[in-house]
Short mmCIF file of C-alpha atoms and ligand atoms in Angstrom, two decimals:
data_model
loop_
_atom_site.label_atom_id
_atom_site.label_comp_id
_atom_site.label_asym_id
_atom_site.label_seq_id
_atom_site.Cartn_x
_atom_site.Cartn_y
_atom_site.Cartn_z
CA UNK A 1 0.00 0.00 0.00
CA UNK A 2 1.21 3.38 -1.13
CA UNK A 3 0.29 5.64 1.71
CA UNK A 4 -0.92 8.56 -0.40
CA UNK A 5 -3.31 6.21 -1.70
CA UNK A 6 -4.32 5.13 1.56
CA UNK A 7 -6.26 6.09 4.33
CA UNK A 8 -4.81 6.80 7.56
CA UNK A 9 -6.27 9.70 9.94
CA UNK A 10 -3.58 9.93 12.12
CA UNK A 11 -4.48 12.98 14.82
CA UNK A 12 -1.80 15.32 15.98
CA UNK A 13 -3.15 16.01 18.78
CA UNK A 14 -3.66 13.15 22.10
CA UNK A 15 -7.32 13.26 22.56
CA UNK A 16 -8.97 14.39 25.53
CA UNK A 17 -11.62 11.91 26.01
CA UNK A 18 -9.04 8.82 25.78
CA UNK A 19 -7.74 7.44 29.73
CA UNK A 20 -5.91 4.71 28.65
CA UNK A 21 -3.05 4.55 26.53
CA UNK A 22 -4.40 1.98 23.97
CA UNK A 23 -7.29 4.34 23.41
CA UNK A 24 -5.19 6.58 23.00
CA UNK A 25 -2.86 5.67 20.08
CA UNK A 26 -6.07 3.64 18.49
CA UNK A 27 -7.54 7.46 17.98
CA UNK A 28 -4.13 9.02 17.08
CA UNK A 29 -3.48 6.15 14.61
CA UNK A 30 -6.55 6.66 12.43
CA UNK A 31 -7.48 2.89 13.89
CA UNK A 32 -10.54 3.72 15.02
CA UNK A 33 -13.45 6.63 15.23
CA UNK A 34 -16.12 6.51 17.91
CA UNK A 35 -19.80 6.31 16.16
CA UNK A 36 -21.38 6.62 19.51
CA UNK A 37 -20.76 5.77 23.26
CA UNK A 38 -19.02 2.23 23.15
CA UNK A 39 -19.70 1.86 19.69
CA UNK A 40 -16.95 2.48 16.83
CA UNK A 41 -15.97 2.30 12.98
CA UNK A 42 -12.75 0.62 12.20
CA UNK A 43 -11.17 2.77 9.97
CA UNK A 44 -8.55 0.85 7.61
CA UNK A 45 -5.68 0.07 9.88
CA UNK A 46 -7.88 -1.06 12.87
CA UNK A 47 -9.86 -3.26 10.68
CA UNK A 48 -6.77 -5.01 9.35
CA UNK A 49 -5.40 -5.88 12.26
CA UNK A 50 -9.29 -6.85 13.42
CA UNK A 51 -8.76 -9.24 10.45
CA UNK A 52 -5.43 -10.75 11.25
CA UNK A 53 -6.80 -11.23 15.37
CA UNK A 54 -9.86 -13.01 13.63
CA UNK A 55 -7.63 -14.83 11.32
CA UNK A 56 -5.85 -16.15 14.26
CA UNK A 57 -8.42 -17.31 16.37
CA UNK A 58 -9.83 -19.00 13.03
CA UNK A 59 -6.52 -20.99 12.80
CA UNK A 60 -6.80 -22.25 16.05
CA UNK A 61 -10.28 -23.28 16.60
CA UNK A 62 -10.06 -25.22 13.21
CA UNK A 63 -6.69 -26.61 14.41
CA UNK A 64 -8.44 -28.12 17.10
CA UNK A 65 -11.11 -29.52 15.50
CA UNK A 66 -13.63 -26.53 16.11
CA UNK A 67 -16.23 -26.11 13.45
CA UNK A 68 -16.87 -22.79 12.16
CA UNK A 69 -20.15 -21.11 11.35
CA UNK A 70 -22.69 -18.24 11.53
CA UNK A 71 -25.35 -17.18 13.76
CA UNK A 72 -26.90 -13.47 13.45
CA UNK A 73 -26.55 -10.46 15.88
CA UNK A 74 -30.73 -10.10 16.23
CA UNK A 75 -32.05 -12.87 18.41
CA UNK A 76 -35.47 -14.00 18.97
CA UNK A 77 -36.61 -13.27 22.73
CA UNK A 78 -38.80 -16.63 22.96
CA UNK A 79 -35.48 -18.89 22.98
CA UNK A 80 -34.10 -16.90 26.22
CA UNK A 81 -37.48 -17.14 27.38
CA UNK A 82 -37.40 -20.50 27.20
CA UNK A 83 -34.05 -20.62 29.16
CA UNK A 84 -35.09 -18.48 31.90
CA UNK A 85 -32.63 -15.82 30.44
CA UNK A 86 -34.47 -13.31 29.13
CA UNK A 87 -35.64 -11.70 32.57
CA UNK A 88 -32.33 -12.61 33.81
CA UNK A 89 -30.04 -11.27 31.79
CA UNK A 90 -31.18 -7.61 33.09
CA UNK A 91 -30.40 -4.21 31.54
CA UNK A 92 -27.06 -5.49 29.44
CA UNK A 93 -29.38 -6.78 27.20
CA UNK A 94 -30.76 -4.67 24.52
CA UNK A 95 -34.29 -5.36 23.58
CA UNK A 96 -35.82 -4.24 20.70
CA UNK A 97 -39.57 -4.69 19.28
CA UNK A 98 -40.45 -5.34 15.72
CA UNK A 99 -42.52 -3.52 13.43
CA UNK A 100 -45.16 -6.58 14.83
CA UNK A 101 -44.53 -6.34 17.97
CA UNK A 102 -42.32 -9.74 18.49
CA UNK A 103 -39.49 -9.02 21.11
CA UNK A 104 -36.17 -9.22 19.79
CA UNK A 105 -33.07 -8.66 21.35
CA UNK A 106 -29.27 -8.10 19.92
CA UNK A 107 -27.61 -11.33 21.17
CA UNK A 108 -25.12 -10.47 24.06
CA UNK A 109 -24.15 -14.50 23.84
CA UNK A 110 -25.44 -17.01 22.40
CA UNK A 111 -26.14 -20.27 24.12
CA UNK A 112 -29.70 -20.01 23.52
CA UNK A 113 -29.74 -20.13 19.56
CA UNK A 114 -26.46 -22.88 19.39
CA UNK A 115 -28.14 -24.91 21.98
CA UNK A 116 -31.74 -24.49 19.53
CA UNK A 117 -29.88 -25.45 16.16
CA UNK A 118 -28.49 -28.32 18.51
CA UNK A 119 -31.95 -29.85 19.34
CA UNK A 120 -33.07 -29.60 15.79
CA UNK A 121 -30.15 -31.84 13.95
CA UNK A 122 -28.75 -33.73 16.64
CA UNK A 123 -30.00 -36.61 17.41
CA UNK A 124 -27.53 -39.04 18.61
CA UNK A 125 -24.19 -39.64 20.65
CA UNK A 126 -22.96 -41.06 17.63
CA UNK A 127 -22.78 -37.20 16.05
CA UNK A 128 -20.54 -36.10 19.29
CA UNK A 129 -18.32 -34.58 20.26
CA UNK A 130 -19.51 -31.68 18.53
CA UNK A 131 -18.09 -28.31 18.91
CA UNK A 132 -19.50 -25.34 16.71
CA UNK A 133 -18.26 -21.55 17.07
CA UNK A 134 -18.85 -18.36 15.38
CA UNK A 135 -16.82 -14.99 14.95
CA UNK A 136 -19.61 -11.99 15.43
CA UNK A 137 -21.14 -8.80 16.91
CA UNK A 138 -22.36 -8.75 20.50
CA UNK A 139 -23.94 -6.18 21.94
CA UNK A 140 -24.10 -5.47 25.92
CA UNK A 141 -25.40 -2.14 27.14
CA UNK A 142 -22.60 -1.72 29.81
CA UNK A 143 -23.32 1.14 32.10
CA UNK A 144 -19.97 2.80 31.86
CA UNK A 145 -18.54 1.69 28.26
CA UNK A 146 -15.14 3.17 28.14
CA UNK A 147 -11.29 3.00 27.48
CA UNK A 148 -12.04 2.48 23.69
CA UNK A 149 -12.91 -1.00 22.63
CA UNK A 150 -11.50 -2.38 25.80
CA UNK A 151 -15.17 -2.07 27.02
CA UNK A 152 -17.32 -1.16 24.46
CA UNK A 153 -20.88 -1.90 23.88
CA UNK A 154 -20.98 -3.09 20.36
CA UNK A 155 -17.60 -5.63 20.31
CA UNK A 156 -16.74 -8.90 18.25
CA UNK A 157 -16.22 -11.96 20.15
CA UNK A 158 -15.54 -15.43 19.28
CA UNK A 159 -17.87 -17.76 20.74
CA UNK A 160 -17.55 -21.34 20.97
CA UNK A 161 -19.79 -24.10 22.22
CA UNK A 162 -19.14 -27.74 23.24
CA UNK A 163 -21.90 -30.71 23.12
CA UNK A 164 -20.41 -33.80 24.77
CA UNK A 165 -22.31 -36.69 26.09
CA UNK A 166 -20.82 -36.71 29.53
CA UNK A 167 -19.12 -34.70 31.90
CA UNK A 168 -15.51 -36.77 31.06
CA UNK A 169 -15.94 -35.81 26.75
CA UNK A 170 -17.45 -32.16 27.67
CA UNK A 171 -14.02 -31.75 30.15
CA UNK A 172 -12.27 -32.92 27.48
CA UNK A 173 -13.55 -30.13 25.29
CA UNK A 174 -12.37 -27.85 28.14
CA UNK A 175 -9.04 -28.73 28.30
CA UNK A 176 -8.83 -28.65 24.20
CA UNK A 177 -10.07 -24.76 24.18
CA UNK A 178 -7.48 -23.86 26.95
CA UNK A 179 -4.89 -25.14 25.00
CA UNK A 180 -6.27 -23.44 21.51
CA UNK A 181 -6.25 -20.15 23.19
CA UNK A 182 -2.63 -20.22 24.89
CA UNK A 183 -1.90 -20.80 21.31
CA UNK A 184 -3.75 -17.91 20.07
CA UNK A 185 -2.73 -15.51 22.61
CA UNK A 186 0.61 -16.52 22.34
CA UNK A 187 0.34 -16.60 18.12
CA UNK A 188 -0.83 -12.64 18.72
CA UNK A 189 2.60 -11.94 20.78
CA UNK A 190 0.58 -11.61 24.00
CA UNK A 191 1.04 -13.65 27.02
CA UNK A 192 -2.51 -14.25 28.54
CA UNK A 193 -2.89 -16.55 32.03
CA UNK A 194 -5.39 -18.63 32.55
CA UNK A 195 -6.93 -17.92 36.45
CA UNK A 196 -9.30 -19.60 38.01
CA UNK A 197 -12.94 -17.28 37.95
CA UNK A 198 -16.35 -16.72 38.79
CA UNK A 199 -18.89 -18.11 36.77
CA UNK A 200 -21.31 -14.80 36.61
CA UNK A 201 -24.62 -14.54 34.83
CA UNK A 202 -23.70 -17.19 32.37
CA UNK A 203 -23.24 -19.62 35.18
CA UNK A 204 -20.99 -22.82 36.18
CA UNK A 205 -18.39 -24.45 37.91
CA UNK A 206 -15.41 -24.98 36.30
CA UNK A 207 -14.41 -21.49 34.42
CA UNK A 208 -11.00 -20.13 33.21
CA UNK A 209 -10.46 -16.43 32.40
CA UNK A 210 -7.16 -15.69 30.51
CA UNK A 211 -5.74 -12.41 32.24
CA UNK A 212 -3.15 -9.82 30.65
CA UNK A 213 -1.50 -8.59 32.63
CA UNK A 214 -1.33 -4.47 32.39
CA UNK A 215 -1.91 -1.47 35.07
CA UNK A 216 -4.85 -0.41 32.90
CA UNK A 217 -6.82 -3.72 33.18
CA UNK A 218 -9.96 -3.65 34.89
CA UNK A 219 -9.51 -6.86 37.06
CA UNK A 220 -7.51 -7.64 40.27
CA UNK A 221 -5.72 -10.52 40.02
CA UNK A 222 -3.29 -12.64 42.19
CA UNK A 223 -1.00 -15.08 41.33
CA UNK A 224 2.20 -16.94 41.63
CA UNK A 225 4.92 -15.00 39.52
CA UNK A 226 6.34 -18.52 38.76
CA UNK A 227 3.56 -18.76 36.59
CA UNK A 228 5.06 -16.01 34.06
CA UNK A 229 7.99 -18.32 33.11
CA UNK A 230 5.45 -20.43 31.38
CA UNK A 231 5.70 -20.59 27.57
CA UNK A 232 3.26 -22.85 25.28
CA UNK A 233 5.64 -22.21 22.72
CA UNK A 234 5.84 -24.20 19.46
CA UNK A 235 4.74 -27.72 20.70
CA UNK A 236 2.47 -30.26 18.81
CA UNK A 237 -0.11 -31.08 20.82
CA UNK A 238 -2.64 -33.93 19.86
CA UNK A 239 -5.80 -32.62 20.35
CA UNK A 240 -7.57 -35.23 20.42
CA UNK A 241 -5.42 -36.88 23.01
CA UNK A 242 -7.55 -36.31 26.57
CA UNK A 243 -3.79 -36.78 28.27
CA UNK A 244 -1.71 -34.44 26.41
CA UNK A 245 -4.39 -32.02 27.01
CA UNK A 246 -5.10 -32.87 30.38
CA UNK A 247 -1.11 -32.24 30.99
CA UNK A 248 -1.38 -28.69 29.18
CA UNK A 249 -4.26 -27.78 31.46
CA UNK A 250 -2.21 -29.37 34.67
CA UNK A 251 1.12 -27.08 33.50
CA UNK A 252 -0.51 -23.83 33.47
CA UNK A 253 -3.33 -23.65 35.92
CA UNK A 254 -1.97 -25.75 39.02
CA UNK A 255 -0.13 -22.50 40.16
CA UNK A 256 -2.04 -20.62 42.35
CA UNK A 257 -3.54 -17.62 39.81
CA UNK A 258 -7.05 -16.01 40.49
CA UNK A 259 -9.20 -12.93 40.02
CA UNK A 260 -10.37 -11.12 42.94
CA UNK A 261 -13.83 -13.08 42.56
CA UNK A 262 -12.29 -16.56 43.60
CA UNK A 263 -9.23 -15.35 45.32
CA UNK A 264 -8.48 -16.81 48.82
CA UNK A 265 -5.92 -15.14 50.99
CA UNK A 266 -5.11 -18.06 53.24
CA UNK A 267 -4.74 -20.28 50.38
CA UNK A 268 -2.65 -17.90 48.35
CA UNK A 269 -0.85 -17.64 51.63
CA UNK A 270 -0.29 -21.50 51.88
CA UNK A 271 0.59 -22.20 48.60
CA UNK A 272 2.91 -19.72 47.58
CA UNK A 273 6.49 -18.14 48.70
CA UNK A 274 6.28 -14.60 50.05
CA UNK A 275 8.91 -13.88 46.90
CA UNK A 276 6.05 -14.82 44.53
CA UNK A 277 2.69 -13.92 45.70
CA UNK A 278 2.17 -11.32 43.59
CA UNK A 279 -0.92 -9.06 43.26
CA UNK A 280 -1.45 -7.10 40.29
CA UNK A 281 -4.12 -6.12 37.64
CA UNK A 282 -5.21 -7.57 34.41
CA UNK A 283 -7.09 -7.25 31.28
CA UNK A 284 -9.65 -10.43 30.60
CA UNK A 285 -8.96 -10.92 26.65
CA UNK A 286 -11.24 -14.72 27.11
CA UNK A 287 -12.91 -17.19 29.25
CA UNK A 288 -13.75 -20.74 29.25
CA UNK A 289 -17.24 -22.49 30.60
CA UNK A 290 -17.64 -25.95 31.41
CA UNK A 291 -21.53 -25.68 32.55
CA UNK A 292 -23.02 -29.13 32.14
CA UNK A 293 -26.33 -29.17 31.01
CA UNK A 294 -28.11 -26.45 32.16
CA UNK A 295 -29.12 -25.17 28.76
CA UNK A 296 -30.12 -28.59 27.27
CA UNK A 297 -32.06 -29.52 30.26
CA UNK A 298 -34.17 -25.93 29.71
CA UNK A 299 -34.04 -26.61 26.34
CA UNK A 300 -34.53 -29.89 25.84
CA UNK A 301 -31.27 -30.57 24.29
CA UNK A 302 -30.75 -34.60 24.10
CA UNK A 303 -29.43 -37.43 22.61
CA UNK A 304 -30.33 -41.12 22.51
CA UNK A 305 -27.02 -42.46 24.26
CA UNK A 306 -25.02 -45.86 23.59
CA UNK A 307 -27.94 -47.55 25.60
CA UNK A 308 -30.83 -46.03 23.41
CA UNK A 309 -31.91 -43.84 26.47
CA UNK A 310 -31.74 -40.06 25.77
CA UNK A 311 -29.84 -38.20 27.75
CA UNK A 312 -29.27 -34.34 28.01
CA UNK A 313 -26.03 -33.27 26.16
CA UNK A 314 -23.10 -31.76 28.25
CA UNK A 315 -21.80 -28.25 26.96
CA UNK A 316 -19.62 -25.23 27.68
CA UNK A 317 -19.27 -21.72 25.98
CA UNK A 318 -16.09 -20.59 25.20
CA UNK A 319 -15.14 -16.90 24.66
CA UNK A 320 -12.27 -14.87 23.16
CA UNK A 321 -12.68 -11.13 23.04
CA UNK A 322 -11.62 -10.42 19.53
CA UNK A 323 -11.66 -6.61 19.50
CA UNK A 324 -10.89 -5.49 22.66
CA UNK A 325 -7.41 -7.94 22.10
CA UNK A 326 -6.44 -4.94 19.94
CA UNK A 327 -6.22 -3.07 23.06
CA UNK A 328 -4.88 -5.18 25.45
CA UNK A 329 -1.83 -6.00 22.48
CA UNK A 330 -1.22 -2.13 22.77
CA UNK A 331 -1.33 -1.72 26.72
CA UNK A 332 1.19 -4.66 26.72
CA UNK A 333 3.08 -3.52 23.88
CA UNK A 334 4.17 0.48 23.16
CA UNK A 335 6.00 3.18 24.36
CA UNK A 336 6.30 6.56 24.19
CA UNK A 337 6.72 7.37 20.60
CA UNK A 338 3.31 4.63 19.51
CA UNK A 339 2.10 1.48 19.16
CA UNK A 340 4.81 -1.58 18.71
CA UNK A 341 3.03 -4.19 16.83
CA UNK A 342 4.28 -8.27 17.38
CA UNK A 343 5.06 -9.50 14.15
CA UNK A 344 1.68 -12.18 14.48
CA UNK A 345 -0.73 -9.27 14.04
CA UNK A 346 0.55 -6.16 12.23
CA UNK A 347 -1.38 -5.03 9.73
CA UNK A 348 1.45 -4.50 7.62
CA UNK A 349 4.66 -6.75 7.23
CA UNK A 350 7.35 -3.32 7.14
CA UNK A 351 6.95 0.41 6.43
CA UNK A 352 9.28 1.65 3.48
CA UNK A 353 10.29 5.45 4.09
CA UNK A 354 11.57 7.52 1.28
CA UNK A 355 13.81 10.15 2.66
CA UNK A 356 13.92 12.43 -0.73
CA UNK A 357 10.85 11.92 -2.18
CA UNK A 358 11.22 13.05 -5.79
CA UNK A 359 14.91 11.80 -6.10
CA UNK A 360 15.50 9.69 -9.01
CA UNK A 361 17.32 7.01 -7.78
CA UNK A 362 15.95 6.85 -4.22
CA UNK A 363 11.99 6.94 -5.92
CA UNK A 364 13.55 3.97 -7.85
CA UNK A 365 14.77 1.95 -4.83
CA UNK A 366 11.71 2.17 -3.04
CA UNK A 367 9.68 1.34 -5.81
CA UNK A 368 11.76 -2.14 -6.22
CA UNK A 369 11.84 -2.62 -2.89
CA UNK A 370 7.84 -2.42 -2.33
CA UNK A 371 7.73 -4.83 -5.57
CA UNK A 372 10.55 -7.50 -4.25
CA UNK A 373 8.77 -7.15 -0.54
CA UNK A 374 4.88 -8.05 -2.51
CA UNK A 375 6.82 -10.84 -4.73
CA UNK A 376 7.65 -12.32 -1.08
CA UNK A 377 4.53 -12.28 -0.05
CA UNK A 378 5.05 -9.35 2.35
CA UNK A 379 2.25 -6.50 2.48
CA UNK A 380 4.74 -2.94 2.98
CA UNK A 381 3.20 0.08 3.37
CA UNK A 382 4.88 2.92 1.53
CA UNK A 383 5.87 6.09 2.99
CA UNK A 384 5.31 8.12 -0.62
CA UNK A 385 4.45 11.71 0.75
CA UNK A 386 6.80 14.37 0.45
CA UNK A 387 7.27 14.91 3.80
CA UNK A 388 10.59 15.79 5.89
CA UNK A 389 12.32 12.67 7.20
CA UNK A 390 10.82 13.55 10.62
CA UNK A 391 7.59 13.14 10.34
CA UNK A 392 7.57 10.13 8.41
CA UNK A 393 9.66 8.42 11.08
CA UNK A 394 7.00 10.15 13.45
CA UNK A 395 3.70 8.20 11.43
CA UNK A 396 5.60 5.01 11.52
CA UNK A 397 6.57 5.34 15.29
CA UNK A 398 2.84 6.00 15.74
CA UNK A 399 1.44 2.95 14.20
CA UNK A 400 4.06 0.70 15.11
CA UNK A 401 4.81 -1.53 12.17
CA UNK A 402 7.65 -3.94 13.60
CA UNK A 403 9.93 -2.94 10.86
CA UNK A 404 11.34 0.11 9.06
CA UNK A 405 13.25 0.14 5.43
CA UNK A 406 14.78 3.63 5.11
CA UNK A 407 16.16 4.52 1.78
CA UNK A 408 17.56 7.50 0.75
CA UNK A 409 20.05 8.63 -1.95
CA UNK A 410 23.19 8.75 0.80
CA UNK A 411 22.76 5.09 1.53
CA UNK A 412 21.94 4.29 -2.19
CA UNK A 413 25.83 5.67 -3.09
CA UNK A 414 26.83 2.73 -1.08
CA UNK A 415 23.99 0.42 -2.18
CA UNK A 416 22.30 -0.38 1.04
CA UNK A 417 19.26 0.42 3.05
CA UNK A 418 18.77 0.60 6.29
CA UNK A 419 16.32 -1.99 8.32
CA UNK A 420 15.31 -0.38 11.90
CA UNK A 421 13.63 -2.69 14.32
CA UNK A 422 10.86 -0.76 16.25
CA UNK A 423 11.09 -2.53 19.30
CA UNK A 424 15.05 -2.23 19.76
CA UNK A 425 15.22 0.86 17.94
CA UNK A 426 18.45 -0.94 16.05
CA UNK A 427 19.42 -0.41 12.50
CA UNK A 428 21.51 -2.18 9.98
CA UNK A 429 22.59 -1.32 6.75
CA UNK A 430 22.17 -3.99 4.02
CA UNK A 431 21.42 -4.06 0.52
CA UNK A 432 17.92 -3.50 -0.34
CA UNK A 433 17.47 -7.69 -1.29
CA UNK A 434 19.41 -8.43 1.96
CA UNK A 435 16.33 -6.69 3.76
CA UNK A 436 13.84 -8.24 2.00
CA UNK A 437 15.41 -11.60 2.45
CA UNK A 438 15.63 -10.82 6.15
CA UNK A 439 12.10 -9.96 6.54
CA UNK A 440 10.82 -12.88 4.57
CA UNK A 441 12.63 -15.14 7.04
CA UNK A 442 11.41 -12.94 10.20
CA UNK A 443 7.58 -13.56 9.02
CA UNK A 444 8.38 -17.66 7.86
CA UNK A 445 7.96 -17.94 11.75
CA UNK A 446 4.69 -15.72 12.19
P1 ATP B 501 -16.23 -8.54 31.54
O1 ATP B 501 -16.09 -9.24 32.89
O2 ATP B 501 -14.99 -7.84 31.09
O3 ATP B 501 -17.46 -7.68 31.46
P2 ATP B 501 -17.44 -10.93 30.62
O4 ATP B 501 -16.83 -11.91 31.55
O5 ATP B 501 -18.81 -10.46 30.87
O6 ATP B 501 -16.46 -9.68 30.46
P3 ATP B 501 -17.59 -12.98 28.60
O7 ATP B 501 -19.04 -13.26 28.58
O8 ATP B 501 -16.69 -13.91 29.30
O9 ATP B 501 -17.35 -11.48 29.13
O10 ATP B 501 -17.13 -12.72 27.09
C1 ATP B 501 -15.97 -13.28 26.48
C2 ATP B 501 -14.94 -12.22 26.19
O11 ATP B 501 -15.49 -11.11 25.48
C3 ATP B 501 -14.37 -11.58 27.45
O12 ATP B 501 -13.34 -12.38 27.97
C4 ATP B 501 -13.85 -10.25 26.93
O13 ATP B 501 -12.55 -10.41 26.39
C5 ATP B 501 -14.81 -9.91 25.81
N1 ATP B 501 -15.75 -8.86 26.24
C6 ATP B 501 -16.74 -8.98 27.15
N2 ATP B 501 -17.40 -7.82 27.32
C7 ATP B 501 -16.80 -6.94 26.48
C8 ATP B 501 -17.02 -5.56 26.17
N3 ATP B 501 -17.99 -4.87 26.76
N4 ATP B 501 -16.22 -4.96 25.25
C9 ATP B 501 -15.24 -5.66 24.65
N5 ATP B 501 -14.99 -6.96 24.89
C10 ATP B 501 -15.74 -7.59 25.79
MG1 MG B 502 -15.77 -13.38 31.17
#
C-alpha cells in the first residue's frame, strides 16, 4: 500500500476523552473513530489488524477440531425465554420490538440459539463430540462503556460451544479450548494466564479467564509469579489426546492464579512463597465455561445415548474477546513514541520510508523494494508523501509496524538500506534484497 493512496487519519493532537493509553494511540493512529458511546468504525488500519486477530483465532479453533459457522446479531426473545434468560439477563441486554410487535433482542451470547440449532439436527451420541463456534457482533449495554474498545458496547467476540455426552468428553472439550487459546494468545505476541474465575450470569463451575496482565486492566488478580515463566511455545499437541491435554491444562493452571472473585488469601498464603505472591491487575482478553447441562435440560437438548436412552447433552461456551485484544496488544506492547506491533498481528509486514521523495534514484529503490517485498509475499506500506524525514519516522513510530526500510540517496551511493527494528530501535545497513530476504525469514515464523 502506497500511503498517499491510503487512508490513515492519524491525529496530531492526544485526545482528551481517551484514559488509557491503547485508546489513546487507536484514535491518534486513524485505527478507530467513535460512532457513539461504546460503539466504533474501524477505519482501515484497525480493521486489518481486526482481520489478522480473527484470522488467528480462526486458525486455532479449526486446528483443534472446532467447526466454524454463523449465527446473526438479532435474536429472537422466545429462545431466552425458554431458558429463563431473558428476565435474567437484566439491563445489558438490549431489547428491541419489531414492526409486529415480536421481542427481539441483539444477542449479548449465544447459548440459547447454538443450543436451539443443537436440538433440531442432533440426534444421537454417535454425532458427538460436537463443537460449533462463530466470529460476530455482541452487543451489551454496559453502564460505563469506556477506554475504547477495551469495554465497548458493540464488540466482536468469538464464541464457541461444546456438546459432549458426559461430563468426562465435555471436560475434554475444556481442556482442548485452553490449550487453543494459549496458542492464540501466544500466536498474537501476548502472554494471557489462565486464572481460576467466577462463573457470573452465564453460570458454572469450572471457568478459566485468561488475564493480561497491564496497570490499565480492569480486574484484580493474584498469582504466583512462577507462573510467568510459562511458555506454550511451538509444541504439537494432539488434540484429540484427553492426556496431552489434560497435561497442558495441569502445567498452566496448578499454580495458584485467580481474580479477585475466587481469590483466597489463606490459600494464596499457603501455597505460595512470600517472593512470589504477587498481586497485580489484568485485562480479561477470554474465558472458558464448562456448565453441564443447564441449557439442554431448559431446552430440551438430548441425545439417545449408547444404551438407546436419551440423555441431556453436556456443553460449555467458550469466549475470546476479539476486539478489545487490539487493546490489550497495545497496553502490553508500546512506548512513548506509539504502538509496537508483534510481528503475528501487524497489519502491515514493514513500512518503506523515502527520505527524498522526488529523487531519481531513491523513488527507484523504493519502488523495487515495495515490488521485491509483494513478490515475497510481504504487504509494505509505503511512505510516498513528500514529507521531511521527521515526520515520516514520526507516522511510523505511531502505528508501530515492527519494521522500518529507510532509503535514501546517501545510503543508495553505497547500495544499502537501512532496516530499523521498532522494538530495539536498532538499525543495519544492508542491501535492499538483503532486507527483504531478512524480513521474509522474520515472518516464515509468524
Ligand atoms: P467482563 O467481565 O470484562 O465484562 P465478561 O466476563 O462479561 O467480560 P464474557 O461473557 O466472558 O465477558 O465474554 C468473552 C470475552 O469477550 C471476554 O473475555 C472479553 O474479552 C470480551 N468482552 C466482554 N465484554 C466486552 C465488552 N464490553 N467490550 C469488549 N470486549 C468484551
Ligand atoms: Mg468473562
Amino acid at each position: 500500500m502506497r500511503l498517499t493512496r491510503y487512508f490513515l487519519p492519524v491525529l496530531k493532537e492526544t485526545p482528551s476523552e481517551a484514559q488509557i493509553v491503547s485508546h489513546r494511540l487507536m484514535l491518534r493512529a486513524g485505527m478507530i473513530k467513535q460512532a457513539s458511546a461504546g460503539i466504533y468504525s474501524w477505519l482501515p488500519l484497525g480493521f486489518k489488524v481486526l482481520r489478522r486477530i480473527e484470522q488467528i483465532v480462526h486458525e486455532e479453533q479449526i486446528r483443534a477440531g472446532h467447526i466454524p459457522m454463523l449465527m446473526p446479531t438479532l435474536q429472537s426473545a422466545e429462545l431466552w425465554r425458554e431458558s429463563g434468560r431473558y428476565d435474567d439477563y437484566g439491563q445489558e441486554m438490549l431489547r428491541i420490538t419489531d414492526r409486529h410487535g415480536r421481542d427481539m433482542l441483539y444477542g449479548p451470547t449465544n447459548e440459547e440459539l447454538i443450543t436451539d440449532i443443537f436440538r433440531a439436527h442432533v440426534n444421537s451420541y454417535k454425532d458427538l463430540p460436537l463443537t460449533l463456534y462463530h466470529i460476530q457482533w455482541k452487543f451489551r449495554d454496559e453502564v460505563r462503556p469506556r477506554f475504547g474498545v477495551m469495554r465497548g458496547r458493540e464488540f466482536l467476540m468469538k464464541d464457541g460451544y461444546n456438546f459432549d455426552l458426559d461430563k468426562e468428553a465435555a471436560l475434554h472439550a475444556y481442556n482442548r479450548h485452553l490449550v487453543s487459546y494459549l496458542r492464540s494468545y501466544e500466536r498474537m505476541g501476548l502472554q494471557a494466564i489462565p486464572m481460576r474465575a467466577d462463573g457470573g450470569p452465564i453460570g458454572g463451575d469450572y471457568t478459566h479467564e485468561f488475564l493480561v496482565l497491564a496497570e490499565t486492566g480492569e480486574s484484580e488478580v493474584f498469582y504466583d509469579s512462577a507462573i510467568t515463566d510459562l511458555k506454550f511455545g511451538d509444541r504439537a499437541v494432539d488434540y484429540d489426546s484427553v492426556s496431552e491435554c489434560q497435561a497442558v491444562l495441569e502445567e498452566f493452571t496448578s499454580r495458584y492464579a485467580r481474580t479477585d472473585e475466587t481469590h483466597d488469601a489463606e490459600l494464596f498464603a499457603a501455597q505460595v512463597p512470600e517472593a512470589r505472591q504477587k498481586s497485580a491487575r489484568g485485562i480479561e482478553v477470554g474465558q472458558i465455561f464448562y456448565f453441564g447441562t443447564k441449557y439442554s435440560d431448559a431446552m430440551g437438548a438430548t441425545v439417545v445415548g449408547p444404551d438407546g436412552a436419551r440423555v441431556p447433552v453436556h456443553m460449555g461456551s467458550h469466549g475470546i474477546g476479539v476486539s478489545r485484544l487490539l487493546g490489550a496488544i497495545i497496553e502490553a506492547s508500546h512506548d512513548e513514541r506509539g504502538i509496537i506491533w508483534p510481528e503475528g498481528v501487524t497489519p502491515f509486514h514493514c513500512g518503506i520510508v523515502n527520505l527524498k521523495q522526488g529523487d531519481a534514484a531513491a523513488d527507484a529503490a523504493c519502488e523495487a523494494l515495495y515490488a521485491g517485498l509483494n513478490a515475497k509475499g510481504m504487504e509494505p506500506l509505503y511512505d510516498d508523501r513528500s514529507e521531511r524525514a521527521g515526520a515520516k519516522f514520526a507516522t511510523m513510530d505511531l502505528i508501530g509496524l515492527p519494521w522500518r526500510i529507510t532509503v535514501g540517496p546517501r545510503g543508495l551511493e553505497k547500495g544499502v538500506v537501512e532496516l530499523t527494528s521498532r522494538r530495539t530501535g536498532e538499525s543495519e545497513e544492508m542491501t535492499p534484497e538483503a532486507a527483504t530476504d531478512r524480513l521474509a525469514q522474520i515472518y516464515a515464523a509468524h
